[in-house]
Amino acid sequence: MTSAQTGVEPGRCLFVSDVHLDTVAGAAEAQFLALLRTEAPRVEALYILGDLFESWVGDDTPAHPAVIEALAALSASGVGCFVLHGNRDFLLGSGFAERTGCHLLPDPVVREFGGERVLLTHGDALCTDDHAYQELRTTVRDPAWQRRFLALPLATRELLANEARAGSRAHTSRTRPTIMDVNPGAVEAAFRATGARRIIHGHTHRPAVHDTQIDGRPAQRMVLGAWYEQGSCLSYEAGRYHLRALPR
Ligand code: MN
């Protein structure tokens, strides 16, 4: 079948991040499911740059059946679905990938769009001023820690995840906002290490397009917003990017 017959527009991509879906289905879930039904089937690839879920305690969780089903339908229809881990859903694993047809990508990862190398990352690793968070990140990304956690009964993991979320809220409320934004030096280092001139990330919940210079050459950092009050997405088509809010 040609792309005209399937309705897929070649090269068109959609990026979202920080949908933060809760186990109790709410407005964000309804809006995200609508995006998966309407706009997402018309693109070649959907990139979810982390924190799709507010928490993920293991692939054996029965949570979010509608989202799992919708992602599976989208993948089955031929749309490439790519997922990065966020700081909330860093335990998404091969079971999730099998159930949804999504491909888990490492963070950071460089992909090509229209022949341009673009660095995709959740963004938390760039927030190097938040030392307490970076220490926690090192702990929970350790494979041995993850194996021990995943060996606990599901109910225990859910309890611990709720405690971690309360701890995270407390940390966020007492930490200065600038500390929780990306560190300019970390951003520059990421540009230089990869040779990319465009970074797309989420996590900071500060949707914006930042023009910058790296070694005298123009570069751009595109930040996706969170889905707490409204949706946020970035679309790519024929060399152009468009960041937009999705009102509810
Ligand atoms: Mn995040």
mmCIF file of C-alpha atoms and ligand atoms in Angstrom:
data_model
loop_
_atom_site.group_PDB
_atom_site.id
_atom_site.type_symbol
_atom_site.label_atom_id
_atom_site.label_comp_id
_atom_site.label_asym_id
_atom_site.label_seq_id
_atom_site.Cartn_x
_atom_site.Cartn_y
_atom_site.Cartn_z
ATOM 1 C CA MET A 1 0.000 0.000 0.000
ATOM 2 C CA THR A 2 1.246 3.498 -0.744
ATOM 3 C CA SER A 3 1.239 6.192 1.886
ATOM 4 C CA ALA A 4 -1.606 7.939 0.045
ATOM 5 C CA GLN A 5 -3.776 4.869 0.539
ATOM 6 C CA THR A 6 -2.995 4.547 4.237
ATOM 7 C CA GLY A 7 -3.429 8.269 4.864
ATOM 8 C CA VAL A 8 0.060 8.484 6.404
ATOM 9 C CA GLU A 9 1.929 11.652 5.510
ATOM 10 C CA PRO A 10 5.586 10.681 5.016
ATOM 11 C CA GLY A 11 8.035 12.508 7.215
ATOM 12 C CA ARG A 12 5.384 14.078 9.419
ATOM 13 C CA CYS A 13 6.082 13.559 13.123
ATOM 14 C CA LEU A 14 4.438 14.456 16.383
ATOM 15 C CA PHE A 15 6.153 14.958 19.744
ATOM 16 C CA VAL A 16 4.572 15.072 23.187
ATOM 17 C CA SER A 17 5.966 14.881 26.709
ATOM 18 C CA ASP A 18 4.764 14.989 30.303
ATOM 19 C CA VAL A 19 1.196 13.868 29.716
ATOM 20 C CA HIS A 20 1.374 12.678 33.355
ATOM 21 C CA LEU A 21 -1.563 10.275 33.095
ATOM 22 C CA ASP A 22 -2.921 9.345 36.491
ATOM 23 C CA THR A 23 -4.352 5.924 37.356
ATOM 24 C CA VAL A 24 -7.719 7.670 37.709
ATOM 25 C CA ALA A 25 -8.733 8.616 34.168
ATOM 26 C CA GLY A 26 -9.197 12.386 33.898
ATOM 27 C CA ALA A 27 -9.282 15.236 31.391
ATOM 28 C CA ALA A 28 -5.661 14.711 30.308
ATOM 29 C CA GLU A 29 -6.372 11.085 29.452
ATOM 30 C CA ALA A 30 -9.468 11.963 27.413
ATOM 31 C CA GLN A 31 -7.503 14.613 25.517
ATOM 32 C CA PHE A 32 -4.523 12.337 24.913
ATOM 33 C CA LEU A 33 -6.792 9.527 23.666
ATOM 34 C CA ALA A 34 -8.438 12.035 21.317
ATOM 35 C CA LEU A 35 -5.005 13.002 19.945
ATOM 36 C CA LEU A 36 -4.196 9.315 19.395
ATOM 37 C CA ARG A 37 -7.479 8.886 17.475
ATOM 38 C CA THR A 38 -7.411 12.084 15.389
ATOM 39 C CA GLU A 39 -3.998 13.591 14.647
ATOM 40 C CA ALA A 40 -1.596 10.756 15.485
ATOM 41 C CA PRO A 41 -2.910 8.283 12.848
ATOM 42 C CA ARG A 42 -1.912 10.763 10.128
ATOM 43 C CA VAL A 43 1.777 10.974 11.067
ATOM 44 C CA GLU A 44 4.687 8.712 10.309
ATOM 45 C CA ALA A 45 5.961 8.666 13.874
ATOM 46 C CA LEU A 46 4.844 9.683 17.344
ATOM 47 C CA TYR A 47 7.519 10.481 19.914
ATOM 48 C CA ILE A 48 6.587 10.452 23.604
ATOM 49 C CA LEU A 49 9.506 12.091 25.417
ATOM 50 C CA GLY A 50 8.901 10.754 28.913
ATOM 51 C CA ASP A 51 6.439 10.983 31.781
ATOM 52 C CA LEU A 52 3.522 9.694 29.761
ATOM 53 C CA PHE A 53 2.444 8.222 33.098
ATOM 54 C CA GLU A 54 2.459 9.943 36.474
ATOM 55 C CA SER A 55 3.894 6.705 37.828
ATOM 56 C CA TRP A 56 4.707 3.247 36.478
ATOM 57 C CA VAL A 57 5.459 0.542 39.022
ATOM 58 C CA GLY A 58 6.185 -2.258 36.560
ATOM 59 C CA ASP A 59 4.852 -3.777 33.338
ATOM 60 C CA ASP A 60 2.559 -6.100 35.337
ATOM 61 C CA THR A 61 0.396 -3.142 36.396
ATOM 62 C CA PRO A 62 -3.211 -3.333 35.178
ATOM 63 C CA ALA A 63 -3.342 0.499 35.070
ATOM 64 C CA HIS A 64 -4.193 2.604 31.999
ATOM 65 C CA PRO A 65 -5.926 -0.071 29.869
ATOM 66 C CA ALA A 66 -7.478 2.487 27.469
ATOM 67 C CA VAL A 67 -4.138 4.174 26.766
ATOM 68 C CA ILE A 68 -2.374 0.828 26.277
ATOM 69 C CA GLU A 69 -5.091 -0.255 23.857
ATOM 70 C CA ALA A 70 -5.007 3.037 21.925
ATOM 71 C CA LEU A 71 -1.209 2.941 21.568
ATOM 72 C CA ALA A 72 -1.411 -0.677 20.395
ATOM 73 C CA ALA A 73 -4.029 0.268 17.771
ATOM 74 C CA LEU A 74 -1.916 3.199 16.593
ATOM 75 C CA SER A 75 1.244 1.059 16.263
ATOM 76 C CA ALA A 76 -0.739 -1.681 14.501
ATOM 77 C CA SER A 77 -1.985 0.908 11.996
ATOM 78 C CA GLY A 78 1.625 1.549 10.940
ATOM 79 C CA VAL A 79 2.535 4.664 12.939
ATOM 80 C CA GLY A 80 5.958 4.305 14.560
ATOM 81 C CA CYS A 81 5.505 4.940 18.290
ATOM 82 C CA PHE A 82 8.660 5.800 20.220
ATOM 83 C CA VAL A 83 8.860 6.282 23.976
ATOM 84 C CA LEU A 84 11.580 7.709 26.203
ATOM 85 C CA HIS A 85 11.608 7.184 29.949
ATOM 86 C CA GLY A 86 10.730 10.107 32.172
ATOM 87 C CA ASN A 87 11.557 10.555 35.833
ATOM 88 C CA ARG A 88 8.091 9.167 36.706
ATOM 89 C CA ASP A 89 7.776 6.246 34.325
ATOM 90 C CA PHE A 90 11.425 5.147 34.205
ATOM 91 C CA LEU A 91 10.295 1.547 34.832
ATOM 92 C CA LEU A 92 8.510 1.184 31.490
ATOM 93 C CA GLY A 93 9.971 -2.041 30.141
ATOM 94 C CA SER A 94 9.767 -4.703 27.478
ATOM 95 C CA GLY A 95 6.324 -5.817 28.685
ATOM 96 C CA PHE A 96 4.933 -2.347 28.030
ATOM 97 C CA ALA A 97 6.683 -2.275 24.639
ATOM 98 C CA GLU A 98 5.173 -5.645 23.676
ATOM 99 C CA ARG A 99 1.649 -4.707 24.783
ATOM 100 C CA THR A 100 1.667 -1.364 22.939
ATOM 101 C CA GLY A 101 3.987 -1.955 19.986
ATOM 102 C CA CYS A 102 5.926 1.117 21.161
ATOM 103 C CA HIS A 103 9.700 1.196 20.818
ATOM 104 C CA LEU A 104 11.578 2.275 23.950
ATOM 105 C CA LEU A 105 14.464 4.595 23.077
ATOM 106 C CA PRO A 106 17.503 5.367 25.236
ATOM 107 C CA ASP A 107 17.708 8.855 26.769
ATOM 108 C CA PRO A 108 19.327 10.856 25.250
ATOM 109 C CA VAL A 109 19.014 9.703 21.653
ATOM 110 C CA VAL A 110 19.816 11.337 18.315
ATOM 111 C CA ARG A 111 17.289 10.877 15.491
ATOM 112 C CA GLU A 112 17.159 12.370 12.030
ATOM 113 C CA PHE A 113 14.267 14.507 10.824
ATOM 114 C CA GLY A 114 14.475 15.785 7.268
ATOM 115 C CA GLY A 115 18.188 14.951 7.248
ATOM 116 C CA GLU A 116 18.882 16.989 10.397
ATOM 117 C CA ARG A 117 20.288 15.334 13.517
ATOM 118 C CA VAL A 118 18.077 16.133 16.494
ATOM 119 C CA LEU A 119 18.767 15.280 20.128
ATOM 120 C CA LEU A 120 15.709 13.931 21.952
ATOM 121 C CA THR A 121 15.734 13.717 25.734
ATOM 122 C CA HIS A 122 13.230 13.819 28.580
ATOM 123 C CA GLY A 123 15.205 16.728 30.036
ATOM 124 C CA ASP A 124 15.689 15.784 33.685
ATOM 125 C CA ALA A 125 19.347 14.890 33.072
ATOM 126 C CA LEU A 126 19.935 18.510 31.978
ATOM 127 C CA CYS A 127 18.705 19.874 35.331
ATOM 128 C CA THR A 128 22.108 19.465 36.946
ATOM 129 C CA ASP A 129 21.597 22.276 39.494
ATOM 130 C CA ASP A 130 19.105 20.089 41.357
ATOM 131 C CA HIS A 131 21.661 17.957 43.173
ATOM 132 C CA ALA A 132 19.140 16.165 45.409
ATOM 133 C CA TYR A 133 17.161 15.074 42.371
ATOM 134 C CA GLN A 134 20.264 13.963 40.422
ATOM 135 C CA GLU A 135 21.302 11.787 43.362
ATOM 136 C CA LEU A 136 17.855 10.172 43.422
ATOM 137 C CA ARG A 137 18.008 9.704 39.649
ATOM 138 C CA THR A 138 21.325 7.844 39.900
ATOM 139 C CA THR A 139 19.815 5.533 42.529
ATOM 140 C CA VAL A 140 16.605 4.617 40.726
ATOM 141 C CA ARG A 141 18.254 4.201 37.311
ATOM 142 C CA ASP A 142 20.598 1.555 38.763
ATOM 143 C CA PRO A 143 19.622 -1.861 37.287
ATOM 144 C CA ALA A 144 20.209 -3.606 40.638
ATOM 145 C CA TRP A 145 17.887 -1.135 42.431
ATOM 146 C CA GLN A 146 15.261 -1.656 39.710
ATOM 147 C CA ARG A 147 15.474 -5.467 39.989
ATOM 148 C CA ARG A 148 14.981 -5.293 43.759
ATOM 149 C CA PHE A 149 12.032 -2.893 43.388
ATOM 150 C CA LEU A 150 10.331 -4.946 40.671
ATOM 151 C CA ALA A 151 10.637 -8.089 42.834
ATOM 152 C CA LEU A 152 8.350 -6.510 45.466
ATOM 153 C CA PRO A 153 4.599 -7.288 45.408
ATOM 154 C CA LEU A 154 2.573 -4.941 43.169
ATOM 155 C CA ALA A 155 0.667 -3.434 46.133
ATOM 156 C CA THR A 156 3.943 -2.614 47.913
ATOM 157 C CA ARG A 157 5.352 -0.983 44.782
ATOM 158 C CA GLU A 158 2.203 1.137 44.438
ATOM 159 C CA LEU A 159 2.496 2.236 48.068
ATOM 160 C CA LEU A 160 6.164 3.165 47.619
ATOM 161 C CA ALA A 161 5.396 5.030 44.373
ATOM 162 C CA ASN A 162 2.740 7.108 46.167
ATOM 163 C CA GLU A 163 5.240 7.965 48.886
ATOM 164 C CA ALA A 164 7.826 8.912 46.253
ATOM 165 C CA ARG A 165 5.318 11.206 44.547
ATOM 166 C CA ALA A 166 4.525 12.943 47.849
ATOM 167 C CA GLY A 167 8.273 13.343 48.439
ATOM 168 C CA SER A 168 8.720 14.751 44.938
ATOM 169 C CA ARG A 169 5.894 17.277 45.465
ATOM 170 C CA ALA A 170 7.478 18.405 48.734
ATOM 171 C CA HIS A 171 10.892 18.759 47.048
ATOM 172 C CA THR A 172 9.384 20.744 44.152
ATOM 173 C CA SER A 173 7.527 23.102 46.494
ATOM 174 C CA ARG A 174 10.620 23.969 48.541
ATOM 175 C CA THR A 175 13.118 24.212 45.650
ATOM 176 C CA ARG A 176 13.648 27.474 43.739
ATOM 177 C CA PRO A 177 12.215 27.237 40.182
ATOM 178 C CA THR A 178 15.543 28.144 38.532
ATOM 179 C CA ILE A 179 17.202 25.169 40.266
ATOM 180 C CA MET A 180 14.668 22.881 38.576
ATOM 181 C CA ASP A 181 15.238 24.324 35.086
ATOM 182 C CA VAL A 182 17.927 23.078 32.722
ATOM 183 C CA ASN A 183 21.506 24.135 33.393
ATOM 184 C CA PRO A 184 22.895 26.183 30.454
ATOM 185 C CA GLY A 185 26.272 24.433 30.685
ATOM 186 C CA ALA A 186 24.614 21.002 30.539
ATOM 187 C CA VAL A 187 22.639 22.103 27.462
ATOM 188 C CA GLU A 188 25.805 23.363 25.725
ATOM 189 C CA ALA A 189 27.618 20.130 26.593
ATOM 190 C CA ALA A 190 24.747 18.088 25.109
ATOM 191 C CA PHE A 191 24.842 20.109 21.881
ATOM 192 C CA ARG A 192 28.623 19.717 21.594
ATOM 193 C CA ALA A 193 28.728 16.010 22.523
ATOM 194 C CA THR A 194 26.232 15.051 19.841
ATOM 195 C CA GLY A 195 26.929 17.665 17.187
ATOM 196 C CA ALA A 196 23.163 18.226 17.026
ATOM 197 C CA ARG A 197 21.918 21.779 16.565
ATOM 198 C CA ARG A 198 18.432 21.064 17.857
ATOM 199 C CA ILE A 199 17.309 19.595 21.166
ATOM 200 C CA ILE A 200 13.716 18.618 21.889
ATOM 201 C CA HIS A 201 12.801 17.882 25.498
ATOM 202 C CA GLY A 202 10.115 18.174 28.151
ATOM 203 C CA HIS A 203 10.237 17.722 31.941
ATOM 204 C CA THR A 204 10.575 21.384 32.993
ATOM 205 C CA HIS A 205 6.960 22.186 32.058
ATOM 206 C CA ARG A 206 8.169 25.439 30.450
ATOM 207 C CA PRO A 207 6.992 25.179 26.835
ATOM 208 C CA ALA A 208 9.119 27.450 24.644
ATOM 209 C CA VAL A 209 11.482 27.622 21.699
ATOM 210 C CA HIS A 210 14.922 28.934 22.709
ATOM 211 C CA ASP A 211 17.268 30.220 20.016
ATOM 212 C CA THR A 212 20.914 30.018 20.992
ATOM 213 C CA GLN A 213 24.426 29.895 19.560
ATOM 214 C CA ILE A 214 26.843 27.018 19.947
ATOM 215 C CA ASP A 215 30.384 27.792 18.840
ATOM 216 C CA GLY A 216 29.099 30.604 16.662
ATOM 217 C CA ARG A 217 26.439 28.510 14.965
ATOM 218 C CA PRO A 218 22.687 28.832 15.526
ATOM 219 C CA ALA A 219 21.036 26.125 17.615
ATOM 220 C CA GLN A 220 17.559 25.657 18.966
ATOM 221 C CA ARG A 221 16.121 24.071 22.132
ATOM 222 C CA MET A 222 12.441 23.213 21.910
ATOM 223 C CA VAL A 223 10.621 22.517 25.177
ATOM 224 C CA LEU A 224 7.294 20.699 25.323
ATOM 225 C CA GLY A 225 4.745 21.571 27.982
ATOM 226 C CA ALA A 226 2.986 19.358 30.514
ATOM 227 C CA TRP A 227 -0.623 18.268 30.104
ATOM 228 C CA TYR A 228 -1.911 19.326 33.534
ATOM 229 C CA GLU A 229 -4.073 22.289 32.429
ATOM 230 C CA GLN A 230 -4.014 21.811 28.635
ATOM 231 C CA GLY A 231 -2.228 19.681 26.062
ATOM 232 C CA SER A 232 1.089 20.527 24.394
ATOM 233 C CA CYS A 233 2.590 19.121 21.236
ATOM 234 C CA LEU A 234 5.233 19.774 18.641
ATOM 235 C CA SER A 235 4.702 18.769 15.056
ATOM 236 C CA TYR A 236 7.352 18.388 12.379
ATOM 237 C CA GLU A 237 6.698 18.480 8.662
ATOM 238 C CA ALA A 238 8.929 19.270 5.671
ATOM 239 C CA GLY A 239 11.707 20.900 7.695
ATOM 240 C CA ARG A 240 9.415 23.018 9.880
ATOM 241 C CA TYR A 241 8.534 22.639 13.536
ATOM 242 C CA HIS A 242 5.415 23.958 15.169
ATOM 243 C CA LEU A 243 5.002 24.014 18.967
ATOM 244 C CA ARG A 244 1.448 24.542 20.113
ATOM 245 C CA ALA A 245 -0.793 24.385 23.127
ATOM 246 C CA LEU A 246 -3.881 22.188 22.842
ATOM 247 C CA PRO A 247 -6.680 23.957 24.720
ATOM 248 C CA ARG A 248 -9.221 21.820 26.536
HETATM 249 MN MN MN B 1 9.623 14.787 34.093
#
